[in-house]
PDB file of C-alpha atoms in Angstrom:
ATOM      1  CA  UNK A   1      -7.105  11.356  24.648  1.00 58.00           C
ATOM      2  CA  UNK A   2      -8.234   9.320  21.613  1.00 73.00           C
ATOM      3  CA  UNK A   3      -9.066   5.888  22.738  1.00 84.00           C
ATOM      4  CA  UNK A   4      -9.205   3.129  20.544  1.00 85.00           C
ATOM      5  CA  UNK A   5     -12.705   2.133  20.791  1.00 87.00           C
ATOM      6  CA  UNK A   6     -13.838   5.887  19.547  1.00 91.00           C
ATOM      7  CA  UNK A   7     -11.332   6.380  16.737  1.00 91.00           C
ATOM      8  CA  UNK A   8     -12.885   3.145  15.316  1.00 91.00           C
ATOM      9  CA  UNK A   9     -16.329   4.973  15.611  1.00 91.00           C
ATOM     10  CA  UNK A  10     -14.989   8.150  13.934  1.00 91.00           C
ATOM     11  CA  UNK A  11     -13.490   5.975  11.930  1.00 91.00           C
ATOM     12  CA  UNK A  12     -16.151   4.328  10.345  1.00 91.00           C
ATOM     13  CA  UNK A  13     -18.139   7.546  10.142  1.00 90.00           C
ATOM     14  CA  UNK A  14     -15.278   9.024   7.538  1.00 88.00           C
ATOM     15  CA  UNK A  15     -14.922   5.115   5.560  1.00 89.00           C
ATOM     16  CA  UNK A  16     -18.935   6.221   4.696  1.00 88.00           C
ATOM     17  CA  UNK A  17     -18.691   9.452   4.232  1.00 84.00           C
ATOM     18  CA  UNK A  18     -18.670  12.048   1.186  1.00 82.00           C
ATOM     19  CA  UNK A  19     -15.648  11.316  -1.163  1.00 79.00           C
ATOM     20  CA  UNK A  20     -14.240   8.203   0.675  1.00 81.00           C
ATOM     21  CA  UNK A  21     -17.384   5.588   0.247  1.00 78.00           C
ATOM     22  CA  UNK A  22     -16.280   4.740  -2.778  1.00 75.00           C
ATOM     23  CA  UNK A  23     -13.134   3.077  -2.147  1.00 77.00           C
ATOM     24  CA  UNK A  24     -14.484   0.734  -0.053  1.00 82.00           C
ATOM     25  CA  UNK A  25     -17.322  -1.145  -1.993  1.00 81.00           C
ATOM     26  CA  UNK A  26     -14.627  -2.955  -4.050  1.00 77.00           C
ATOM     27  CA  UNK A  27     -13.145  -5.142  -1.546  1.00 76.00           C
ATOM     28  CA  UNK A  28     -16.269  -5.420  -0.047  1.00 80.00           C
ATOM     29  CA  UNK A  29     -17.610  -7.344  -2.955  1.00 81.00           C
ATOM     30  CA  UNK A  30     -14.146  -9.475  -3.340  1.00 76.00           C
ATOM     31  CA  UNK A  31     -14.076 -10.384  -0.147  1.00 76.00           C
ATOM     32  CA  UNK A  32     -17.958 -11.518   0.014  1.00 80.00           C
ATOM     33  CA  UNK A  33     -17.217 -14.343  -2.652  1.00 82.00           C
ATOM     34  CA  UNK A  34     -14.195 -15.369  -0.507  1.00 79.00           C
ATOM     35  CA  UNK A  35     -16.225 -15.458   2.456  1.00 77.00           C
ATOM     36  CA  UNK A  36     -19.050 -17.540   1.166  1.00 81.00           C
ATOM     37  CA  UNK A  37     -16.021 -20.090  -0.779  1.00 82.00           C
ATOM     38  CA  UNK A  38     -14.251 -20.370   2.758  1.00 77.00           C
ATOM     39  CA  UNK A  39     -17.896 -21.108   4.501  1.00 77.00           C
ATOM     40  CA  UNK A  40     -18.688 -23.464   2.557  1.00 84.00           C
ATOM     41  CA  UNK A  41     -14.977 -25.554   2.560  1.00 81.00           C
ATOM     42  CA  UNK A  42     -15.343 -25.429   6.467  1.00 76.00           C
ATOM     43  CA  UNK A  43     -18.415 -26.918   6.930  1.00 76.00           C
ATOM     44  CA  UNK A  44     -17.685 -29.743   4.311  1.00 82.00           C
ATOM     45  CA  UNK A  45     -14.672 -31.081   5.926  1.00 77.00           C
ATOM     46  CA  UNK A  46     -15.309 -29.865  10.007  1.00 74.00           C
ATOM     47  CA  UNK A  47     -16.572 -33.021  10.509  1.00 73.00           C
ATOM     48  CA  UNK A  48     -13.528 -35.203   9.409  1.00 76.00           C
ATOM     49  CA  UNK A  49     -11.122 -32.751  10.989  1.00 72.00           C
ATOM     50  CA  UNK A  50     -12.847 -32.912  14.665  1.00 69.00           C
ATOM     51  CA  UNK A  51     -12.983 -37.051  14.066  1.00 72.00           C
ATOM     52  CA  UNK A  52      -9.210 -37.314  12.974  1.00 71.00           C
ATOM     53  CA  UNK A  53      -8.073 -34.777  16.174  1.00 67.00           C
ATOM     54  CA  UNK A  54      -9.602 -36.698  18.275  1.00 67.00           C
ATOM     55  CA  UNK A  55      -7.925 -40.250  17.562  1.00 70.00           C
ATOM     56  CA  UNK A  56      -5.219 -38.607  18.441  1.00 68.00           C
ATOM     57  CA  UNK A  57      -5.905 -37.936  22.176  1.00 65.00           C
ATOM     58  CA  UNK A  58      -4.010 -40.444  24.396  1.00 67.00           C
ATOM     59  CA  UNK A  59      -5.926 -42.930  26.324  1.00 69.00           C
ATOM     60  CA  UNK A  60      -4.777 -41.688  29.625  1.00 67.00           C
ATOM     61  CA  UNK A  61      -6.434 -38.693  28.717  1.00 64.00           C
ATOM     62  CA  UNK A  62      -9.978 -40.269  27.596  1.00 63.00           C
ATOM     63  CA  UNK A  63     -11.281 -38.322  31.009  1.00 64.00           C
ATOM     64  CA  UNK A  64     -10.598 -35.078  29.587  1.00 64.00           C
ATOM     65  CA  UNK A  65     -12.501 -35.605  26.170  1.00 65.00           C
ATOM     66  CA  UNK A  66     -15.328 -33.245  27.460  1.00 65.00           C
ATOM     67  CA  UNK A  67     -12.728 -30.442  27.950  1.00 66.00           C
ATOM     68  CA  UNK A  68     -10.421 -31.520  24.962  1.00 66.00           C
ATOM     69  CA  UNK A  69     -13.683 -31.658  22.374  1.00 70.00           C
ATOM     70  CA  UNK A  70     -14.751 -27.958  23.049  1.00 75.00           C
ATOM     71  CA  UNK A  71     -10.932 -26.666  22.926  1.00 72.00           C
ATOM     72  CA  UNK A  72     -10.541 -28.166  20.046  1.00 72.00           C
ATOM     73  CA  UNK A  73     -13.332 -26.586  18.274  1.00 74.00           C
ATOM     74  CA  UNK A  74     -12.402 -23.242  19.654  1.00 74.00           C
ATOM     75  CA  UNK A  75      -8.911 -23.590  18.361  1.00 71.00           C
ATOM     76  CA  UNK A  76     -10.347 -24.925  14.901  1.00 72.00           C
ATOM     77  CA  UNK A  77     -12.389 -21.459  14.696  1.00 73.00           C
ATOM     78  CA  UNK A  78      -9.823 -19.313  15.802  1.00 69.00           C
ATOM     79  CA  UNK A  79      -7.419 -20.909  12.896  1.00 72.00           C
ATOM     80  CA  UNK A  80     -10.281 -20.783  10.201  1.00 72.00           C
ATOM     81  CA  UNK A  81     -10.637 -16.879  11.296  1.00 70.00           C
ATOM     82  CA  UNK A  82      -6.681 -16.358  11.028  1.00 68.00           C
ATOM     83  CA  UNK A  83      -6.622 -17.692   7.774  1.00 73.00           C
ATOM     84  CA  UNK A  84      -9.859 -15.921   6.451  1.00 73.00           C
ATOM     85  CA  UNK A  85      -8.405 -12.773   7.621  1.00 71.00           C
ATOM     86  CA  UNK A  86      -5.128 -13.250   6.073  1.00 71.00           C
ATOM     87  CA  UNK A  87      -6.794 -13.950   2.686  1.00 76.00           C
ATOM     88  CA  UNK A  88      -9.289 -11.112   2.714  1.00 74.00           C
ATOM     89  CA  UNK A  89      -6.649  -8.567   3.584  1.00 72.00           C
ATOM     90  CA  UNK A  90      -4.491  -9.206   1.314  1.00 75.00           C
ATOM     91  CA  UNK A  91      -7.182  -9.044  -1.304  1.00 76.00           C
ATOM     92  CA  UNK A  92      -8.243  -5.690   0.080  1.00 77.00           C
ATOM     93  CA  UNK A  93      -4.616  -4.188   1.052  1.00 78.00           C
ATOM     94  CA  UNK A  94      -4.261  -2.159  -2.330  1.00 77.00           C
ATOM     95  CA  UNK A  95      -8.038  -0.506  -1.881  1.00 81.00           C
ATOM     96  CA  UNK A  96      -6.917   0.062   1.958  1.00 84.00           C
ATOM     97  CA  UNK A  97      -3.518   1.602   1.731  1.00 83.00           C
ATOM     98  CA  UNK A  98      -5.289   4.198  -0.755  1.00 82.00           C
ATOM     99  CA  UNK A  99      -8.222   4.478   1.504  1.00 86.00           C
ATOM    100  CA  UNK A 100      -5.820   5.638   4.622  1.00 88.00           C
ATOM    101  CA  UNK A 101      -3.931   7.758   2.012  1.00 86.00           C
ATOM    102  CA  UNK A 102      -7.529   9.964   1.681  1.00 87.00           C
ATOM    103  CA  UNK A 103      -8.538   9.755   5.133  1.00 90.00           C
ATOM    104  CA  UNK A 104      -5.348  11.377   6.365  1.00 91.00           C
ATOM    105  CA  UNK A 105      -6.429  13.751   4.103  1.00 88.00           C
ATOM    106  CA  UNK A 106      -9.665  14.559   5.014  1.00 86.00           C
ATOM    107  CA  UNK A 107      -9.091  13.795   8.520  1.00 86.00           C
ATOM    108  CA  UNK A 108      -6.174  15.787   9.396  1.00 85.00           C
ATOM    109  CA  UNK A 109      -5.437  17.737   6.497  1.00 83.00           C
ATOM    110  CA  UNK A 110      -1.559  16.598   6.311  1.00 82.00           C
ATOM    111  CA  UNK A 111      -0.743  14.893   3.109  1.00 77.00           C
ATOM    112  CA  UNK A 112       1.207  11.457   3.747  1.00 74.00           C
ATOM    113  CA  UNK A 113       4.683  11.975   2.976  1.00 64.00           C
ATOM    114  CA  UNK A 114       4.839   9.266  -0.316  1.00 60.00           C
ATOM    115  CA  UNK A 115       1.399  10.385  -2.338  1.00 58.00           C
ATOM    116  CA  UNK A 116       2.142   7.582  -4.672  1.00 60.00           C
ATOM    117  CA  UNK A 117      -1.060   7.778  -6.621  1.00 62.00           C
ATOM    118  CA  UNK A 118      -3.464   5.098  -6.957  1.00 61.00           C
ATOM    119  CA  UNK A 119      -1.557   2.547  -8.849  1.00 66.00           C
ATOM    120  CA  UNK A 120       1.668   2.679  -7.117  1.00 69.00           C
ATOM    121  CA  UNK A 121      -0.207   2.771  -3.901  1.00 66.00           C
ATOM    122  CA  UNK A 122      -1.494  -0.640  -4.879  1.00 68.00           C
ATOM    123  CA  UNK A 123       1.120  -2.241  -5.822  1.00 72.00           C
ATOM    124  CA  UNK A 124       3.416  -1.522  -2.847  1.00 74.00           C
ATOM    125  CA  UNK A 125       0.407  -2.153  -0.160  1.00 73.00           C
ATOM    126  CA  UNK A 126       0.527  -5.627  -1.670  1.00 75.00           C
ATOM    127  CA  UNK A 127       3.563  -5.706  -1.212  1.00 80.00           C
ATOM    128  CA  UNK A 128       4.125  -4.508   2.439  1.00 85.00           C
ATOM    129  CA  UNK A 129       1.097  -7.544   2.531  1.00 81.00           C
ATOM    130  CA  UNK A 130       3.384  -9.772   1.786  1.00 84.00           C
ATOM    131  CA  UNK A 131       5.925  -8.791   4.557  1.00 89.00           C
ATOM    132  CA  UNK A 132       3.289  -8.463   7.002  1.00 87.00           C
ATOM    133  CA  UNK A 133       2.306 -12.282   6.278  1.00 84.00           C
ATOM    134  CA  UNK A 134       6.407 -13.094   6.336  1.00 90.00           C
ATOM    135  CA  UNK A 135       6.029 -11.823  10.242  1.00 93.00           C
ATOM    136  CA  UNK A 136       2.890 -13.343  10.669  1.00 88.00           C
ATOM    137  CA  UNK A 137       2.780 -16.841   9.551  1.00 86.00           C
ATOM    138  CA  UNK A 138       5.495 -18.189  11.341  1.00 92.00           C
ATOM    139  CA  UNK A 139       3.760 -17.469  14.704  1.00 90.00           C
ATOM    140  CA  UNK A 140       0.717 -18.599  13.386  1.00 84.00           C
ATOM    141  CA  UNK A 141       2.060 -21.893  12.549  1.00 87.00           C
ATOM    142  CA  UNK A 142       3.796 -22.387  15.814  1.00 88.00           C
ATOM    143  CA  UNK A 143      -0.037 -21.781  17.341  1.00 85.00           C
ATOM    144  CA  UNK A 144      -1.063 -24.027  15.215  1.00 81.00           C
ATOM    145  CA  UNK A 145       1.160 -26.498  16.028  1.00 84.00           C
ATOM    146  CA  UNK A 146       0.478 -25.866  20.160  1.00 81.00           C
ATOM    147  CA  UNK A 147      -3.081 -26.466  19.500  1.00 75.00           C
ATOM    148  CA  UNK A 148      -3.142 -29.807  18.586  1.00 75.00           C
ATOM    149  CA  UNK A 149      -0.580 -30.842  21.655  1.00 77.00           C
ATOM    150  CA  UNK A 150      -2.849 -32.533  24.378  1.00 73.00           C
ATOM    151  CA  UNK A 151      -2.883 -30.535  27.675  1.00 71.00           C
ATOM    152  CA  UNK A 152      -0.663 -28.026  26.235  1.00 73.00           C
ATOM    153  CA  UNK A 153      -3.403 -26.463  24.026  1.00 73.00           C
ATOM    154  CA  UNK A 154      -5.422 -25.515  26.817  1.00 75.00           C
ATOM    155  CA  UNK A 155      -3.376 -22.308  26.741  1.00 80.00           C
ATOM    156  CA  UNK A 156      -4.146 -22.235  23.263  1.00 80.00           C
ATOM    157  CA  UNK A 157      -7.297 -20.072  23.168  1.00 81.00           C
ATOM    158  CA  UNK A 158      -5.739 -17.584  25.083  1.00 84.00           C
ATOM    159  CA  UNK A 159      -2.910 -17.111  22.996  1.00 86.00           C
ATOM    160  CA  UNK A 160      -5.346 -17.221  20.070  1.00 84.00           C
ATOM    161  CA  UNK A 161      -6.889 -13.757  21.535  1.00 87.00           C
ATOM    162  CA  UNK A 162      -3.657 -12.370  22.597  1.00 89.00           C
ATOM    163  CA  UNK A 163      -1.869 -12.955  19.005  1.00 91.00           C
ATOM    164  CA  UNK A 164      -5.056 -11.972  17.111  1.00 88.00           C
ATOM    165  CA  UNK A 165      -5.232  -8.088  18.886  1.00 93.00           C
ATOM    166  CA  UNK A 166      -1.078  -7.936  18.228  1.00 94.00           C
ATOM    167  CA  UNK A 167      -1.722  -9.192  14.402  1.00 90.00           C
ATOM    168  CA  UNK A 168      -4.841  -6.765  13.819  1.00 90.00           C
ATOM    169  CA  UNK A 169      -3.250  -3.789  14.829  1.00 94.00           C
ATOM    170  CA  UNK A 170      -0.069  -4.757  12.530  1.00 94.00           C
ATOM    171  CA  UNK A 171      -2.191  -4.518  10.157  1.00 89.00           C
ATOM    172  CA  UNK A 172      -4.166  -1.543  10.324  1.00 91.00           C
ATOM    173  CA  UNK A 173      -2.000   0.449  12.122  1.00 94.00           C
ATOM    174  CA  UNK A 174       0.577  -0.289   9.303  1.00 92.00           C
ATOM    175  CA  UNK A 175      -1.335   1.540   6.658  1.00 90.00           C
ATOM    176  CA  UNK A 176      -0.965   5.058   7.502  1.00 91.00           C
ATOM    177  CA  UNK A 177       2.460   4.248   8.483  1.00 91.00           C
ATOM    178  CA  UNK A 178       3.862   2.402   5.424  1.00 89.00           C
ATOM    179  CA  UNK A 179       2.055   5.827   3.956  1.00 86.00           C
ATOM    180  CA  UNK A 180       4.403   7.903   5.896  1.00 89.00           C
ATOM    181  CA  UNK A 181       7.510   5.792   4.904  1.00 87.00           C
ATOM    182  CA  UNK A 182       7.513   3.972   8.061  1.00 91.00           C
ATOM    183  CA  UNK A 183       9.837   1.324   8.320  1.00 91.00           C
ATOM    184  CA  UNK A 184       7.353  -2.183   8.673  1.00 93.00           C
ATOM    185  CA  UNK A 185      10.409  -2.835  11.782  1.00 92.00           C
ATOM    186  CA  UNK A 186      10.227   0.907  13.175  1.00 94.00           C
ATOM    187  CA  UNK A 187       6.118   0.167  13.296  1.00 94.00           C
ATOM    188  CA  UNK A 188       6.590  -2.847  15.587  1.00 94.00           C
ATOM    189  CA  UNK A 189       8.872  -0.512  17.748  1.00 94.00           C
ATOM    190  CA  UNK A 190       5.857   1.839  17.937  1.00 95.00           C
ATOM    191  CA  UNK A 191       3.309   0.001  18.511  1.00 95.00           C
ATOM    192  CA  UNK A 192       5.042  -1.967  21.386  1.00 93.00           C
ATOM    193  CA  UNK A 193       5.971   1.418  22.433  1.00 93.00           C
ATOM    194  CA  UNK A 194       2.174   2.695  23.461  1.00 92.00           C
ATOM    195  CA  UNK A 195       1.231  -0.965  24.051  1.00 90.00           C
ATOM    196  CA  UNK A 196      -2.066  -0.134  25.214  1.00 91.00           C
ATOM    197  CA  UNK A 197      -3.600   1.823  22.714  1.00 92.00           C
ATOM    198  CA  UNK A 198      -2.411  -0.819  20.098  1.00 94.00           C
ATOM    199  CA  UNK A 199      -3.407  -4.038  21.988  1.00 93.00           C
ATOM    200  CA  UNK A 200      -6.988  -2.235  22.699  1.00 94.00           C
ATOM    201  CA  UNK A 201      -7.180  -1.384  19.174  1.00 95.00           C
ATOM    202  CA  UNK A 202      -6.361  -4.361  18.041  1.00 94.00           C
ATOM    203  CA  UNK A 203      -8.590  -6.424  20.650  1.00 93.00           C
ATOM    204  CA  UNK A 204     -11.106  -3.873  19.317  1.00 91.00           C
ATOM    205  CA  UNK A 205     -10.696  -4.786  15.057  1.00 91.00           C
ATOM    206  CA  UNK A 206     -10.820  -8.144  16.195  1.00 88.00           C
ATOM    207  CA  UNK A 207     -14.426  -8.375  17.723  1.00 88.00           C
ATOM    208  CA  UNK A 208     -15.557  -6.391  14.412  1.00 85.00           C
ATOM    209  CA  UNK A 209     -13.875  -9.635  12.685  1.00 80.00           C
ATOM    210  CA  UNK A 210     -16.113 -11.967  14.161  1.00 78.00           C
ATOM    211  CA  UNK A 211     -19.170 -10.214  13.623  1.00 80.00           C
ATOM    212  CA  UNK A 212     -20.449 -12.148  10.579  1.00 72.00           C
ATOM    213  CA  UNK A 213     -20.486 -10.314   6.938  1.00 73.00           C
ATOM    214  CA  UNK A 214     -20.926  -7.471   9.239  1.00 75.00           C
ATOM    215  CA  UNK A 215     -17.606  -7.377  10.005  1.00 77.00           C
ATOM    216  CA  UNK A 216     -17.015  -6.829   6.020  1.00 77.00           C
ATOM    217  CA  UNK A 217     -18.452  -3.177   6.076  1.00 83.00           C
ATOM    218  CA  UNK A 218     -17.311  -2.324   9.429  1.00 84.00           C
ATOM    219  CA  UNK A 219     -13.327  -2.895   8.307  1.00 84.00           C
ATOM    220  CA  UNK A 220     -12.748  -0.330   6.693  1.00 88.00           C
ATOM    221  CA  UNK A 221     -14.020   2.361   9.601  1.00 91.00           C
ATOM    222  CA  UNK A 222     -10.778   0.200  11.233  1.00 92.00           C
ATOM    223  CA  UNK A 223      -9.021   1.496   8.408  1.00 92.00           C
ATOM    224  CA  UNK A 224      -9.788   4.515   8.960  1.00 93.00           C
ATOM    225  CA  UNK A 225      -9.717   4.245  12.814  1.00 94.00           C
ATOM    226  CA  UNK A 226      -5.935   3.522  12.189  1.00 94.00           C
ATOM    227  CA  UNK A 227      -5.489   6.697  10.709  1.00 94.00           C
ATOM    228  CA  UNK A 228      -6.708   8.471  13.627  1.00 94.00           C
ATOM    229  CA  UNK A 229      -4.386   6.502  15.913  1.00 94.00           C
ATOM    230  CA  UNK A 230      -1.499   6.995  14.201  1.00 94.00           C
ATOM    231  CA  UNK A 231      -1.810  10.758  14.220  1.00 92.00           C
ATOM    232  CA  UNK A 232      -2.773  10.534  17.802  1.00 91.00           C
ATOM    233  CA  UNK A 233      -0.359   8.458  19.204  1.00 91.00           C
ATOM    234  CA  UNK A 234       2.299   6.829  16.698  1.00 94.00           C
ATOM    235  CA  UNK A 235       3.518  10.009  14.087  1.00 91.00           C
ATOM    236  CA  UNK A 236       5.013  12.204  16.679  1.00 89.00           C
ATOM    237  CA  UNK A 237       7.404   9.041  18.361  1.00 87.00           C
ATOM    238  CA  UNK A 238      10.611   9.101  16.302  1.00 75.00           C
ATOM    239  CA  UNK A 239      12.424   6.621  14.086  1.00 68.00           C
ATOM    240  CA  UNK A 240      13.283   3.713  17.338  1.00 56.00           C
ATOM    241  CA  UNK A 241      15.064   1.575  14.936  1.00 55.00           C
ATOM    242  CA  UNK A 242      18.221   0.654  16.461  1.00 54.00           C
ATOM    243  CA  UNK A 243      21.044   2.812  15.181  1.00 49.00           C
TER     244      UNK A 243
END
């Protein structure tokens, strides 16, 4: 049984290896200039954000300011990662759909069933991006919106961790698929269909997220981990659209 921790391993072992290194040093560099750009914004303006939150705590709830204050700056983290993450994959979801294109390759030997080349494989991983952030953004925002509601948002982190595992493994796990002409809606189906594997995954992508400018060179062995997974434990479900 592949679990999810060691196809992320393997995973990264293939990103680096002979013939595949190469398409991963261009988003790399991208998404180091984004980093450092987003870095910098944050730490300019946390202060004024925190100060402006907090004016809006009731009196009545003055008491819980030393529980409120840390929540808040959990929640302000976990948004700033969200939208980090959002930005750099899209930036990198043309180099990545091509990347899980050769590592199904290599790893398996089974060529995905639309070889689309390197430009067209580009274009239409930006734009399966784009639906991916049409699912995603709406229950972001209503997140968003939950952690700034007094009392309310202390199930905010939480939902934060839960939402962050679902959203990585959308959109890793949706690589090899939207390779293998995978319907974005069918991939939900499957990945709530082996619920484990994907939420352990995804729970798994996400810790490599927060390692700082680590996490940079470790995403695309998630890439590739993806790859491994979907072989494993996705290809062989069939279409569960609804009919």
């Amino acid at each position: 049984m592949l679990d999810a921790f060691t196809a992320l391993a393997r995973g990264t072992r293939l990103a680096y290896g002979p013939g595949l290194r190469r398409y991963v040093f261009v988003p790399i560099a991208i998404n180091l200039l984004v980093y450092a750009a987003m870095l910098w914004y944050v730490l300019a303006h946390f202060g004024g954000w925190l100060e402006g939150w907090m004016a809006m705590v009731p009196a009545w709830l003055a008491w819980l300011e030393w529980l409120i204050w840390p929540l808040f700056v959990v929640s302000l983290v976990l948004v700033v990662f969200f939208t980090f993450t959002l930005v750099t994959h899209l930036i990198a979801a043309p180099f990545y759909g091509f990347l899980a294109e050769k590592v199904e390759v290599a790893a398996t030997g089974r060529v995905p069933l639309d070889d689309r080349g390197l430009a067209k494989t580009a274009v239409d991983a930006l734009g399966r991006e784009l639906v991916k952030l049409a699912y995603i953004l709406p229950r972001m925002a209503l997140l968003f919106a939950i952690s700034w509601i007094p009392v309310v948002n202390l199930l905010a982190p939480l939902l934060w961790a839960l939402f962050s595992a679902w959203m990585m493994a959308i959109t890793y796990l949706d690589y090899p698929m939207d390779n293998n002409k995978v319907s974005f809606a069918d991939m939900r189906r499957r990945l709530a269909a082996r619920w484990w594997p994907t939420l352990t995954y995804g729970g798994g992508v996400t810790l490599i997220t927060w390692i700082p400018l680590a996490n940079l060179f470790l995403l695309p062995g998630a890439v590739a981990g993806g790859v491994l997974l979907w072989d494993r434990h996705y290809r062989h479900l069939r279409d569960l659209s609804p009919r």
